[in-house]
Short mmCIF file of C-alpha atoms in Angstrom, two decimals:
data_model
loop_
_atom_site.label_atom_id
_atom_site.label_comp_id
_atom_site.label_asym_id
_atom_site.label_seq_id
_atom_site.Cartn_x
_atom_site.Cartn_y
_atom_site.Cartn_z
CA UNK S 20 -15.24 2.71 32.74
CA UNK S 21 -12.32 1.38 34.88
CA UNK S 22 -12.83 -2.19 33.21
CA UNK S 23 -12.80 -0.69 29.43
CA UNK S 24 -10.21 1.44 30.24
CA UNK S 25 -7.99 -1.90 31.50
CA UNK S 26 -9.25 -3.87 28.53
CA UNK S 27 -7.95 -1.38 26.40
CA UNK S 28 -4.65 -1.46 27.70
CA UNK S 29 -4.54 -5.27 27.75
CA UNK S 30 -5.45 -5.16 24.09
CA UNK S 31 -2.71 -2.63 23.31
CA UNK S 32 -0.26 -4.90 25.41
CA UNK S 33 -1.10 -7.68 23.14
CA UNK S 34 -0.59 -5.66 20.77
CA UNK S 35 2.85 -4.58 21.39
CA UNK S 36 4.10 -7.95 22.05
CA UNK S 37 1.70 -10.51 19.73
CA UNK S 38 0.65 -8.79 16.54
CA UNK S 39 4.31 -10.16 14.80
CA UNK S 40 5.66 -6.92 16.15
CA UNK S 41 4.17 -4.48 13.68
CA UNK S 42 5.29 -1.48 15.35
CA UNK S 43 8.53 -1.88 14.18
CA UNK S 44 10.32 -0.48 11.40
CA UNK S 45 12.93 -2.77 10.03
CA UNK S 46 12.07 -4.85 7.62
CA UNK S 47 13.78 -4.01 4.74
CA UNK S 48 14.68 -5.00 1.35
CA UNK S 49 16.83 -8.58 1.95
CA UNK S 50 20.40 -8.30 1.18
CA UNK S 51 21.44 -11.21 -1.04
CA UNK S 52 25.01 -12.64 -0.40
CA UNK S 53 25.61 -11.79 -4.27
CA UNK S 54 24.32 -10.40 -7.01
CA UNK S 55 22.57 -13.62 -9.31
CA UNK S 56 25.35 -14.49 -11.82
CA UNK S 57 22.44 -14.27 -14.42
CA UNK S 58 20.61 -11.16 -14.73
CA UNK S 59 17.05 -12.38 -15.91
CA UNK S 60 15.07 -10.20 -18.10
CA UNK S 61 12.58 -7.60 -16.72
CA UNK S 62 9.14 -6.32 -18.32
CA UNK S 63 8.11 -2.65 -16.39
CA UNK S 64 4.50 -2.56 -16.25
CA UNK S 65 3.17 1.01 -15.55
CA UNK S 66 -0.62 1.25 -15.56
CA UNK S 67 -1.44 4.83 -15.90
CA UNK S 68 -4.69 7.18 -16.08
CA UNK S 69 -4.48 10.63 -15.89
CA UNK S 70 -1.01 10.97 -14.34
CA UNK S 71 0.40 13.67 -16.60
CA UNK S 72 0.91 15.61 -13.17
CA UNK S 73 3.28 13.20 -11.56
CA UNK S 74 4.38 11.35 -15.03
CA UNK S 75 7.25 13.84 -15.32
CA UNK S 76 9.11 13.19 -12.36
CA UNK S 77 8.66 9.38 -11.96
CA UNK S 78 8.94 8.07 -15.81
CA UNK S 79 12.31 9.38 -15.96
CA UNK S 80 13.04 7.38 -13.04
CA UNK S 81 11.94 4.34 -14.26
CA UNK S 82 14.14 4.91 -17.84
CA UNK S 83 17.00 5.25 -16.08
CA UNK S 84 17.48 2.02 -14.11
CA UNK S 85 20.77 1.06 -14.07
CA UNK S 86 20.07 -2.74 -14.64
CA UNK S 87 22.85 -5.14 -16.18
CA UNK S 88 19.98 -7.19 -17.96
CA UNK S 89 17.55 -7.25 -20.40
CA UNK S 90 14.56 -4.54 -19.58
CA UNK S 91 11.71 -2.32 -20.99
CA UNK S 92 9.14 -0.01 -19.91
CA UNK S 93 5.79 -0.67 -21.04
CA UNK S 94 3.20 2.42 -19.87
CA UNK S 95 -0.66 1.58 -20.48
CA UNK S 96 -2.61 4.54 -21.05
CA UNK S 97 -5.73 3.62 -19.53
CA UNK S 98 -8.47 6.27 -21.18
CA UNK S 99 -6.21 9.16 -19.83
CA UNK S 100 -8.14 12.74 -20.85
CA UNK S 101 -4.94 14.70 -19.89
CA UNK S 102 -2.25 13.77 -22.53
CA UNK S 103 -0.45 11.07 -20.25
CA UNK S 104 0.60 8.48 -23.22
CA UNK S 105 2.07 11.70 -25.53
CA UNK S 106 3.80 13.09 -22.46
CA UNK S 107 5.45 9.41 -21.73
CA UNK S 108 6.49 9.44 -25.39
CA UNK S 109 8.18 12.63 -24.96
CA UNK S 110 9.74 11.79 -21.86
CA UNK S 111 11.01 8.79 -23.46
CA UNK S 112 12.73 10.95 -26.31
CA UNK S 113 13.84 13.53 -24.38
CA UNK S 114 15.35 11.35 -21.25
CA UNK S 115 17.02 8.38 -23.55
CA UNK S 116 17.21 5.07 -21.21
CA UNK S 117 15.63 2.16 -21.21
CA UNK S 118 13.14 1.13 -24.05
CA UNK S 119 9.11 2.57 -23.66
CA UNK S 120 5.76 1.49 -25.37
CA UNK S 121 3.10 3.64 -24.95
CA UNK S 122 -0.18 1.64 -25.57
CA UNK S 123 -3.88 1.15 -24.46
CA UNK S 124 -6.10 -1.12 -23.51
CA UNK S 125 -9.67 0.42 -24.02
CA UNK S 126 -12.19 0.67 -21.72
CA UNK S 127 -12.27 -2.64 -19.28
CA UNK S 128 -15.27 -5.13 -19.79
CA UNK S 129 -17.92 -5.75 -17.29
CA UNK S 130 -16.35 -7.34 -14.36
CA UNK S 131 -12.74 -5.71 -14.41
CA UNK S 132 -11.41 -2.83 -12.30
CA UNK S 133 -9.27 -0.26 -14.88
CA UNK S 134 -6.22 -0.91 -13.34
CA UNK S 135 -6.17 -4.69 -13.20
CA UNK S 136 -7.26 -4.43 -16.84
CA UNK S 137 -4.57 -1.90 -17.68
CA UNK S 138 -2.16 -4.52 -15.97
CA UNK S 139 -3.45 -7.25 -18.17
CA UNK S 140 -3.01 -5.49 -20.92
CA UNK S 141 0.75 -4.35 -19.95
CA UNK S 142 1.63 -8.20 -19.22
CA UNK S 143 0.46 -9.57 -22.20
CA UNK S 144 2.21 -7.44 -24.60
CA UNK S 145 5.15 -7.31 -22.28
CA UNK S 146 5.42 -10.91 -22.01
CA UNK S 147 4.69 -11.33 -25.60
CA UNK S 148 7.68 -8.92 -26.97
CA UNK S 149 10.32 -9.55 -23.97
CA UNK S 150 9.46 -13.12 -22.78
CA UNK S 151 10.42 -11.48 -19.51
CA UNK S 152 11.09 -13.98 -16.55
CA UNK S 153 10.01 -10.95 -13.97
CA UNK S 154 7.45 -7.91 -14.12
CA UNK S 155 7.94 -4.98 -12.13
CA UNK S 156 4.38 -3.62 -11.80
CA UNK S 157 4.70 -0.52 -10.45
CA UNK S 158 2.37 2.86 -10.16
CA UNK S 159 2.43 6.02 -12.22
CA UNK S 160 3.17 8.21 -9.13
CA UNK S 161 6.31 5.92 -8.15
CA UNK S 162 9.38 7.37 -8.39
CA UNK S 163 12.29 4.69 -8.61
CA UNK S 164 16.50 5.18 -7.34
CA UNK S 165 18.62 4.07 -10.69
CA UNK S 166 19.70 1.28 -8.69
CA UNK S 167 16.02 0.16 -7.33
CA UNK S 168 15.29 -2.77 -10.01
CA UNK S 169 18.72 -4.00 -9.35
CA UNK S 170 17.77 -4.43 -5.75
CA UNK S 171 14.60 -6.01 -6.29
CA UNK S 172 16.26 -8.92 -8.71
CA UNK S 173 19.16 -9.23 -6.23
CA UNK S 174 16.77 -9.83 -3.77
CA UNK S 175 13.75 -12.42 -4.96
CA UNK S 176 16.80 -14.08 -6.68
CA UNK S 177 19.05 -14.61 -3.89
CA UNK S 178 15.91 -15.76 -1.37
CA UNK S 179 14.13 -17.79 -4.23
CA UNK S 180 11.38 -15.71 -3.58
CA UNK S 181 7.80 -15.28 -6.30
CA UNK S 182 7.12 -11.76 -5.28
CA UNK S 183 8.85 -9.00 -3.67
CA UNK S 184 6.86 -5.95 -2.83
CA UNK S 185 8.36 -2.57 -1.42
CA UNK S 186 5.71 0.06 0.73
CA UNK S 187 7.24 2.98 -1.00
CA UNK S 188 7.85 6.39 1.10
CA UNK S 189 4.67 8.63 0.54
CA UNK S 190 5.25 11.89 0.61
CA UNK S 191 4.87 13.58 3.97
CA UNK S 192 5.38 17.77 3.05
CA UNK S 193 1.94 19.22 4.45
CA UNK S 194 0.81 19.26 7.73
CA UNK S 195 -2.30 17.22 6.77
CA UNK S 196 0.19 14.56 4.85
CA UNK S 197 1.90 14.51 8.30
CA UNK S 198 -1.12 14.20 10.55
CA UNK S 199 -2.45 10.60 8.22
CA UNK S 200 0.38 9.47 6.30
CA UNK S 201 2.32 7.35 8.72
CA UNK S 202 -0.65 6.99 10.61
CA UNK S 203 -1.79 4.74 6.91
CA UNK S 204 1.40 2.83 6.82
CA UNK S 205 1.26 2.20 10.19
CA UNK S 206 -1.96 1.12 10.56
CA UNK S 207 -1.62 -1.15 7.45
CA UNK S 208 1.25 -2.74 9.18
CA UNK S 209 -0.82 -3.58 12.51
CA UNK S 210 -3.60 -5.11 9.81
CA UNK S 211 -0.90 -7.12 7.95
CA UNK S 212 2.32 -7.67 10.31
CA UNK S 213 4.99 -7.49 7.36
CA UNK S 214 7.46 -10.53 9.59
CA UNK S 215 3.71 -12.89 9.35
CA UNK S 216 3.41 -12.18 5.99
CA UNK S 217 6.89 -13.02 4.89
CA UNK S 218 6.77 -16.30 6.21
CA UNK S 219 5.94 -18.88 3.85
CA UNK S 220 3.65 -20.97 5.84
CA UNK S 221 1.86 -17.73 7.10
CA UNK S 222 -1.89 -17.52 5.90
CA UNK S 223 -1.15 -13.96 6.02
CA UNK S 224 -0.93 -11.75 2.33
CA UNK S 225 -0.28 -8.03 1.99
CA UNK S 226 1.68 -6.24 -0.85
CA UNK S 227 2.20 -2.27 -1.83
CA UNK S 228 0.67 -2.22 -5.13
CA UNK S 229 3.03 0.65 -6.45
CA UNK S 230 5.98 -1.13 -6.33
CA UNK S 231 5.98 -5.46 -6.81
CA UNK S 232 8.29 -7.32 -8.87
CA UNK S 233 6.80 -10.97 -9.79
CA UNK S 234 8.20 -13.64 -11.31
CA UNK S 235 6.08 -14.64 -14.72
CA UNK S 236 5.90 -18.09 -13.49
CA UNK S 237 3.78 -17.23 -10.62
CA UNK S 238 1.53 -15.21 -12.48
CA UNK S 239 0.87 -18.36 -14.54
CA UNK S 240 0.64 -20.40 -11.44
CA UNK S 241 -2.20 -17.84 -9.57
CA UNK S 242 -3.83 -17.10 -12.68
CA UNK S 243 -4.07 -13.25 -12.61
CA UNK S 244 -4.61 -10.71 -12.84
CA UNK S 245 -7.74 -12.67 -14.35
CA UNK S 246 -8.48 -14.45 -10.66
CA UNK S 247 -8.88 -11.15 -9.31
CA UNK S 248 -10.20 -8.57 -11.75
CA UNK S 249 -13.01 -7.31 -9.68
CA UNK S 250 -10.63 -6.22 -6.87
CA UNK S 251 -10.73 -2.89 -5.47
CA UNK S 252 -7.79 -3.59 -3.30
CA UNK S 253 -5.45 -5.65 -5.93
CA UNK S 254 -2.63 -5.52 -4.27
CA UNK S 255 -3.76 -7.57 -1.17
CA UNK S 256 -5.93 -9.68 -3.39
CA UNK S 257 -2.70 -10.45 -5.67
CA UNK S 258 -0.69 -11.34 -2.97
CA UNK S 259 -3.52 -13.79 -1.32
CA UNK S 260 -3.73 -15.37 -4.71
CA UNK S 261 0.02 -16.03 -5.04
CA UNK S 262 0.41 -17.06 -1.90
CA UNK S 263 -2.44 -20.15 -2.75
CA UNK S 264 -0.81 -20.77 -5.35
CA UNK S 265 1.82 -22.06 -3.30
CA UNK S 266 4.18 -18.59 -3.96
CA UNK S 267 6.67 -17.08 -1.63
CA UNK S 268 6.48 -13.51 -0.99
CA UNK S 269 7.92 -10.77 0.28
CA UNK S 270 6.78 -7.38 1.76
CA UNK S 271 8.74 -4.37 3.62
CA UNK S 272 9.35 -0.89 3.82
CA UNK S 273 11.23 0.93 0.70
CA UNK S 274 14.52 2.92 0.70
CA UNK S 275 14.80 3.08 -3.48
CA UNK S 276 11.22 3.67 -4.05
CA UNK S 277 9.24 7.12 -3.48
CA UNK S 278 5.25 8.02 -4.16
CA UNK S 279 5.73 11.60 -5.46
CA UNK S 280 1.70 11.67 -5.26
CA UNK S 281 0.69 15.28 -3.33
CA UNK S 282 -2.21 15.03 -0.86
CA UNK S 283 -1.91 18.33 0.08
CA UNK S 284 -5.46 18.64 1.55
CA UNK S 285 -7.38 16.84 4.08
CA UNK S 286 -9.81 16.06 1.17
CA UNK S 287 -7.89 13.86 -0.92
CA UNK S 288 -6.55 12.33 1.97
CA UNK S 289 -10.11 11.25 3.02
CA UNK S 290 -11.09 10.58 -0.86
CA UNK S 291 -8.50 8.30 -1.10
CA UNK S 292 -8.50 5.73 2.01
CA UNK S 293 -12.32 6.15 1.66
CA UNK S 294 -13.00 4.97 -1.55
CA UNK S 295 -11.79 1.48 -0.57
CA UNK S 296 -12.31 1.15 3.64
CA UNK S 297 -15.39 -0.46 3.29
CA UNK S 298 -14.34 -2.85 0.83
CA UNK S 299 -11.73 -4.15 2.56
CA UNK S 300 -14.61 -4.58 5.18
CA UNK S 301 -15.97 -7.01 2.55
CA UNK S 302 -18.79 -4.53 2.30
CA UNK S 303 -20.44 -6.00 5.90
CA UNK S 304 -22.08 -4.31 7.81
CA UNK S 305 -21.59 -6.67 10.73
CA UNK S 306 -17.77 -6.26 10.17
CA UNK S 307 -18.08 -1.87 10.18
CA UNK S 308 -19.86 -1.92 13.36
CA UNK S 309 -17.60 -4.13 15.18
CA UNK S 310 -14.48 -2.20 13.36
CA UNK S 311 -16.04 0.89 14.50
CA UNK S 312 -16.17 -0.02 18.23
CA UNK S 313 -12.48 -1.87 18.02
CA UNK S 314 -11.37 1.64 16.58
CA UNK S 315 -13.27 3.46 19.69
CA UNK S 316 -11.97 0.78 22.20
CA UNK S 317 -8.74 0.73 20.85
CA UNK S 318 -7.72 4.16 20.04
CA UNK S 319 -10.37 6.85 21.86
CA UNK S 320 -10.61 4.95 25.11
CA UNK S 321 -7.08 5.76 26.22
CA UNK S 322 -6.95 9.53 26.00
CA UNK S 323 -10.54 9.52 26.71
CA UNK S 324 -10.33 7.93 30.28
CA UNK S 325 -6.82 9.12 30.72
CA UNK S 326 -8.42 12.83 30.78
CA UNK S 327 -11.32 12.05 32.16
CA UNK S 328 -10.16 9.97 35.18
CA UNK S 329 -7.72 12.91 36.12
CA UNK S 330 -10.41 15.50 36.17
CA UNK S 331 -12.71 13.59 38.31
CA UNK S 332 -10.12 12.02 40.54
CA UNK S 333 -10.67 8.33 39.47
CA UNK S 334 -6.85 7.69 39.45
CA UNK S 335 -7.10 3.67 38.73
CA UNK S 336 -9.40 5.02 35.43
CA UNK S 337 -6.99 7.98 34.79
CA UNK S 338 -3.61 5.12 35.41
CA UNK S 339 -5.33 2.49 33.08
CA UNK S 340 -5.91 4.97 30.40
CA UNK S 341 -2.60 6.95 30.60
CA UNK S 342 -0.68 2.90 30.30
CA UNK S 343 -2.97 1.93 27.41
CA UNK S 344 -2.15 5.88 25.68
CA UNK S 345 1.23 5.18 26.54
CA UNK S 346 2.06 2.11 24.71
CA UNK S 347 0.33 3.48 22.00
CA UNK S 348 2.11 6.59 21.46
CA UNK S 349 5.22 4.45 21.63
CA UNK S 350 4.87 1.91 19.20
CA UNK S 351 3.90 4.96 16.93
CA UNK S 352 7.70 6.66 17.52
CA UNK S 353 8.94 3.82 14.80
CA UNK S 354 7.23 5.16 12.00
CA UNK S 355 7.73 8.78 12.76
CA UNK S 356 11.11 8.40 13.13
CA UNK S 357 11.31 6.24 9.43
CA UNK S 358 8.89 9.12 7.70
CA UNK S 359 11.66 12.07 9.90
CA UNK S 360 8.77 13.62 11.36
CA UNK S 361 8.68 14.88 15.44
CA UNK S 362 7.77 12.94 17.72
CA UNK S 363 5.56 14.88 19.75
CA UNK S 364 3.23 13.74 16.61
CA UNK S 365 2.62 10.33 18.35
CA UNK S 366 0.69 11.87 21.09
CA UNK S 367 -1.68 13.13 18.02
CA UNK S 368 -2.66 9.35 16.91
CA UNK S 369 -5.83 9.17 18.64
CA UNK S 370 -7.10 12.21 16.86
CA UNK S 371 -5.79 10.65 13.40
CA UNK S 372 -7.48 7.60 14.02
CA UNK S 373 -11.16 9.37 15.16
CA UNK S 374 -10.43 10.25 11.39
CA UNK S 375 -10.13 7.04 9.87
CA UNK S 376 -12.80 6.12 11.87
CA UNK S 377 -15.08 8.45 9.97
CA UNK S 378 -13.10 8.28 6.75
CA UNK S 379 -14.59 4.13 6.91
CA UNK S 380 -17.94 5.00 8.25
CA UNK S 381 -17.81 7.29 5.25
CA UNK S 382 -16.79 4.79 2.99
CA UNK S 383 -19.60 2.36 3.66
CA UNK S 384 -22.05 5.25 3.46
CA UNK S 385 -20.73 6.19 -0.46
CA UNK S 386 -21.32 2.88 -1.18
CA UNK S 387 -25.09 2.64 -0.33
CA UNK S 388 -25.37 5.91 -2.08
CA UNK S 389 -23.83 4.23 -5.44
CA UNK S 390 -20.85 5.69 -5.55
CA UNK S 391 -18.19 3.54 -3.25
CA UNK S 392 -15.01 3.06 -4.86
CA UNK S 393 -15.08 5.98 -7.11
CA UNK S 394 -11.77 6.98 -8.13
CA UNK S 395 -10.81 9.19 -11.48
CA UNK S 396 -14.20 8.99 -12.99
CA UNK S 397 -15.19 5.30 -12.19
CA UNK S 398 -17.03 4.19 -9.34
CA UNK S 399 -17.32 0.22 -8.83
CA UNK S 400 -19.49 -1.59 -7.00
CA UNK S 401 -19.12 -4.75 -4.88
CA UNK S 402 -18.19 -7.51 -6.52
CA UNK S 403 -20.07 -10.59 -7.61
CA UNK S 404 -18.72 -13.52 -5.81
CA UNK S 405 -21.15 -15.92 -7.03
#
């Protein structure tokens, strides 16, 4: 146990110094020298289904951008049963701001996600009535600062960059929501270090679907949302194909942009990391096992032989584990401190991540049972690559 325990800390010191520094919690939106003397014209693309319980406090948000150029909100209703599109049109008349269609798509062919055919649908008619030079694609539970598409232009403008793409803030209210939240954004981060994936000759792709402003160009130049319609994680899988494409992008944590989504209960919590772990496993089996015992080897060893070398008196086991729980629990205090939450909570991650743990293993199960990737009434199944 002495030699996992010391593996486990050499992992975690690689970790800390070699994973593009992950753990850290400053990238942030660039700051452009000046604001573009031009302000290009912007198409808001708001896939929506089912939202009506969010829609009223992050529509208005969106309407009242204070942006000096051309722009317009355009909300798919994607098969909503709850009165989403007639609750955006009132929102729209009551609230004023910027200019809102309200349309829908129908139900997506064989071979397309509802979202990424929701998006296609908002892009082409977006595209068609604005000619917009950017899209902001951006999520139904997003809630935007007035000044937040402002940033976003001044930004991929002033770095000449394709695709800028902000994590927003989820909320973090509960004590569930603060037990897994930052525990998500943080673990996304170690998966995709945001400093590797914001270098242009990085093979390394990542972006927050909920909040990504793309120039029109490079949606011509990767071909999608076509060349990835079967996607259950789009966001990833958009930035991979704009970054073939030969695209510059951009990803980092958000200080305009807020997911005003509850997860008030360890259930939706689960539901919703679930219903895509396994597929960004690429559905392998080979790949869950050996993501199972990284997890364990990673995260459980530590406290594990920290414990268990004190109570037996194995002091090099107990020293190994304690250093490897150590640096752990430290390169956690980042993301605490960015989501304001104590940070007595880092000491908690190895429990959080036991949970993910079974949250994937769950995951892959669902989808041998038929119903992996279910989300508001539609389950998908893996994809045909062939």
């Amino acid at each position: 146990m002495t030699v996992i325990a010391g593996l486990s800390l050499l992992v975690w010191v690689w970790l800390l110094l070699g994973q593009g520094f992950f753990w850290r919690t400053d990238v942030r939106l660039p700051r452009a020298a000046a604001e573009p003397g031009r302000w290009p014209a912007v198409a808001v693309v708001v896939p929506a289904r089912d939202e009506a319980e969010v829609l009223g406090t992050s529509l208005p948000s969106l309407l009242a951008q204070d942006y000096p150029g051309r722009a317009e909100v355009f909300l798919v209703d994607d098969g909503s049963t709850d009165g989403t599109g007639d609750l955006a049109r009132e929102l729209a008349s009551r609230h004023g701001g910027l200019p809102l269609t309200v349309s829908s798509p129908g139900e997506p062919p064989a071979g397309w996600t509802g979202k990424l055919w929701a998006v296609r649908h908002g892009i082409a008619l977006a595209r068609e009535r604005t000619g917009a030079e950017y899209l902001l694609l951006t999520d139904a539970d997003i809630a935007h600062r007035p000044d937040s598409l402002r940033a976003l232009v001044t930004a991929a403008t002033g770095a000449d960059l394709d695709m800028v793409s902000l994590m927003a803030r989820l909320r973090v209210e509960t004590g569930w929501e603060r037990l897994i939240v930052p525990a998500f954004v943080y673990f996304f981060a170690q998966l995709y270090p945001f400093r590797w994936i914001n270098r242009h000759r990085s093979r390394t792709a990542a972006a927050a679907g909920g909040c990504v402003l793309i120039r029109s160009a490079a949606v011509d130049a990767a071909g999608v949302p076509d060349s990835i319609r079967q996607s259950v994680i789009d966001d990833v899988a958009l930035s991979r194909a704009v970054k073939r494409s030969g695209g510059r992008i951009w990803l980092g944590l958000a200080e305009r942009v807020d997911s005003v989504r509850p997860y008030p209960h360890l259930g939706e919590l689960w539901r919703m990391i679930a219903r895509s772990a396994y597929a960004q496993l690429r559905h392998n089996p080979a790949v869950l096992a050996g993501t199972v015992l990284g997890l364990a080897l990673i995260y459980l060893v530590p406290p594990a032989t920290a414990v268990g070398g004190a109570a037996t008196g194995s002091w090099a086991l107990c020293a190994a584990g304690a250093a490897a729980w150590a640096v752990m629990t430290l390169t956690y205090v980042p993301m605490l401190r960015y989501y304001a939450q104590p940070l007595w909570l880092a000491l908690t991650l190895p429990y959080t991540a036991a949970l993910y743990l079974l949250m994937t293993v769950d995951s892959a199960v669902q989808h041998y049972r038929g119903r992996g990737a279910a989300w508001k009434g539609r389950t998908y199944s893996r994809p045909d690559l062939t």
